[in-house]
PDB file of C-alpha atoms in Angstrom:
ATOM      1  CA  MET G   1     -10.218 -13.284   3.786  1.00 83.00           C
ATOM      2  CA  SER G   2      -8.680  -9.854   4.336  1.00 89.00           C
ATOM      3  CA  ASN G   3      -6.159  -8.942   7.020  1.00 94.00           C
ATOM      4  CA  ILE G   4      -6.489  -5.274   8.039  1.00 96.00           C
ATOM      5  CA  SER G   5      -4.384  -4.215  11.022  1.00 95.00           C
ATOM      6  CA  SER G   6      -6.178  -2.512  13.893  1.00 96.00           C
ATOM      7  CA  LYS G   7      -3.138  -0.199  14.118  1.00 96.00           C
ATOM      8  CA  ALA G   8      -3.648   1.152  10.575  1.00 96.00           C
ATOM      9  CA  GLN G   9      -5.350   4.553  10.250  1.00 97.00           C
ATOM     10  CA  ILE G  10      -8.271   4.139   7.873  1.00 98.00           C
ATOM     11  CA  GLY G  11     -10.371   7.089   6.637  1.00 98.00           C
ATOM     12  CA  THR G  12     -14.099   7.106   5.946  1.00 98.00           C
ATOM     13  CA  ASN G  13     -15.791   5.506   2.946  1.00 98.00           C
ATOM     14  CA  VAL G  14     -12.838   3.185   2.176  1.00 98.00           C
ATOM     15  CA  PHE G  15     -13.618   0.077   0.107  1.00 98.00           C
ATOM     16  CA  PHE G  16     -11.534  -3.095   0.464  1.00 98.00           C
ATOM     17  CA  GLY G  17     -11.780  -5.952  -2.035  1.00 97.00           C
ATOM     18  CA  ASP G  18     -11.221  -9.596  -1.135  1.00 97.00           C
ATOM     19  CA  ASN G  19      -7.910 -10.910   0.199  1.00 97.00           C
ATOM     20  CA  VAL G  20      -6.462  -7.493   1.090  1.00 97.00           C
ATOM     21  CA  SER G  21      -3.584  -7.128   3.572  1.00 96.00           C
ATOM     22  CA  ILE G  22      -3.089  -3.775   5.348  1.00 96.00           C
ATOM     23  CA  GLY G  23      -0.102  -3.515   7.711  1.00 93.00           C
ATOM     24  CA  ASP G  24       0.371  -1.670  10.989  1.00 92.00           C
ATOM     25  CA  HIS G  25       2.135   1.336   9.456  1.00 91.00           C
ATOM     26  CA  VAL G  26      -0.496   2.387   6.935  1.00 95.00           C
ATOM     27  CA  ILE G  27      -2.507   5.601   6.686  1.00 96.00           C
ATOM     28  CA  ILE G  28      -5.380   5.630   4.203  1.00 97.00           C
ATOM     29  CA  GLY G  29      -7.362   8.804   3.471  1.00 98.00           C
ATOM     30  CA  ASP G  30     -11.087   9.117   2.775  1.00 98.00           C
ATOM     31  CA  ASN G  31     -12.894   7.724  -0.286  1.00 98.00           C
ATOM     32  CA  VAL G  32     -10.156   5.257  -1.246  1.00 98.00           C
ATOM     33  CA  TYR G  33     -10.733   2.064  -3.240  1.00 98.00           C
ATOM     34  CA  VAL G  34      -8.398  -0.898  -2.606  1.00 98.00           C
ATOM     35  CA  GLY G  35      -8.833  -3.778  -5.055  1.00 98.00           C
ATOM     36  CA  SER G  36      -8.660  -7.485  -4.292  1.00 98.00           C
ATOM     37  CA  ASN G  37      -5.362  -9.309  -3.660  1.00 97.00           C
ATOM     38  CA  THR G  38      -3.578  -6.074  -2.697  1.00 97.00           C
ATOM     39  CA  THR G  39      -0.940  -5.692   0.027  1.00 95.00           C
ATOM     40  CA  ILE G  40      -0.068  -2.321   1.583  1.00 95.00           C
ATOM     41  CA  ASP G  41       2.484  -1.708   4.341  1.00 92.00           C
ATOM     42  CA  HIS G  42       4.544   1.324   5.399  1.00 91.00           C
ATOM     43  CA  ALA G  43       2.550   3.664   3.165  1.00 93.00           C
ATOM     44  CA  LYS G  44       0.378   6.769   3.247  1.00 95.00           C
ATOM     45  CA  ILE G  45      -2.430   6.784   0.672  1.00 97.00           C
ATOM     46  CA  GLY G  46      -4.106  10.112  -0.152  1.00 97.00           C
ATOM     47  CA  SER G  47      -7.864  10.634  -0.281  1.00 98.00           C
ATOM     48  CA  GLY G  48      -9.720   9.772  -3.461  1.00 98.00           C
ATOM     49  CA  THR G  49      -7.055   7.329  -4.648  1.00 98.00           C
ATOM     50  CA  ARG G  50      -7.943   4.113  -6.466  1.00 98.00           C
ATOM     51  CA  ILE G  51      -5.639   1.106  -6.096  1.00 98.00           C
ATOM     52  CA  GLU G  52      -6.546  -1.660  -8.522  1.00 98.00           C
ATOM     53  CA  GLN G  53      -6.270  -5.372  -7.782  1.00 98.00           C
ATOM     54  CA  ASN G  54      -3.036  -7.348  -7.374  1.00 97.00           C
ATOM     55  CA  CYS G  55      -0.859  -4.409  -6.192  1.00 96.00           C
ATOM     56  CA  ILE G  56       1.931  -4.552  -3.618  1.00 93.00           C
ATOM     57  CA  LEU G  57       2.759  -1.162  -2.105  1.00 94.00           C
ATOM     58  CA  GLY G  58       5.144   0.005   0.603  1.00 87.00           C
ATOM     59  CA  TYR G  59       8.132  -2.284   0.932  1.00 73.00           C
ATOM     60  CA  THR G  60      10.507  -1.087   3.627  1.00 62.00           C
ATOM     61  CA  HIS G  61      13.549  -2.832   2.181  1.00 61.00           C
ATOM     62  CA  ILE G  62      14.706  -4.464  -1.010  1.00 60.00           C
ATOM     63  CA  THR G  63      14.444  -8.222  -1.224  1.00 58.00           C
ATOM     64  CA  GLY G  64      15.609 -10.440  -4.030  1.00 51.00           C
ATOM     65  CA  TRP G  65      17.590  -8.927  -6.872  1.00 48.00           C
ATOM     66  CA  VAL G  66      18.576  -5.260  -6.952  1.00 50.00           C
ATOM     67  CA  SER G  67      17.565  -3.204  -9.977  1.00 52.00           C
ATOM     68  CA  ARG G  68      19.581  -0.030  -9.368  1.00 55.00           C
ATOM     69  CA  PRO G  69      23.366   0.285  -9.438  1.00 57.00           C
ATOM     70  CA  GLY G  70      24.756   1.048  -6.002  1.00 56.00           C
ATOM     71  CA  SER G  71      21.697  -0.265  -4.145  1.00 56.00           C
ATOM     72  CA  ALA G  72      22.228  -2.894  -1.508  1.00 55.00           C
ATOM     73  CA  VAL G  73      20.022  -5.713  -0.335  1.00 55.00           C
ATOM     74  CA  GLY G  74      18.555  -4.886   3.065  1.00 53.00           C
ATOM     75  CA  VAL G  75      18.737  -1.090   2.691  1.00 55.00           C
ATOM     76  CA  LYS G  76      15.825   0.497   4.547  1.00 57.00           C
ATOM     77  CA  TYR G  77      13.646   3.107   2.826  1.00 58.00           C
ATOM     78  CA  ASP G  78      11.140   5.665   4.093  1.00 69.00           C
ATOM     79  CA  ALA G  79       7.426   4.952   3.812  1.00 81.00           C
ATOM     80  CA  LEU G  80       5.766   5.229   0.433  1.00 90.00           C
ATOM     81  CA  GLU G  81       3.543   8.289   0.025  1.00 93.00           C
ATOM     82  CA  ILE G  82       0.855   8.450  -2.661  1.00 96.00           C
ATOM     83  CA  GLY G  83      -0.968  11.730  -3.220  1.00 96.00           C
ATOM     84  CA  GLU G  84      -4.681  12.389  -3.565  1.00 98.00           C
ATOM     85  CA  ASN G  85      -6.837  11.229  -6.478  1.00 98.00           C
ATOM     86  CA  CYS G  86      -4.212   8.863  -7.924  1.00 98.00           C
ATOM     87  CA  LEU G  87      -4.757   5.665  -9.895  1.00 98.00           C
ATOM     88  CA  ILE G  88      -2.434   2.754  -9.107  1.00 97.00           C
ATOM     89  CA  ARG G  89      -2.531  -0.314 -11.349  1.00 94.00           C
TER      90      ARG G  89
END
């Protein structure tokens, strides 16, 4: 069962696979494919983009271990922005 927020801005001809979660702060362009078991929050996805299954996009903060020197747990980041006609795997 998918969970797509009514606050998200969804373009036309967007395909969602099974078990997809789309948060409040998401903008998805036209002709986008979102594969099964994918979570998107705090992100803007350009038109014509294909997001394959099992992706997690748009964290607003780091959780768990930190991979970059000088980064801190809990630091807030701007929304993720993916251009048009991209392939995300």
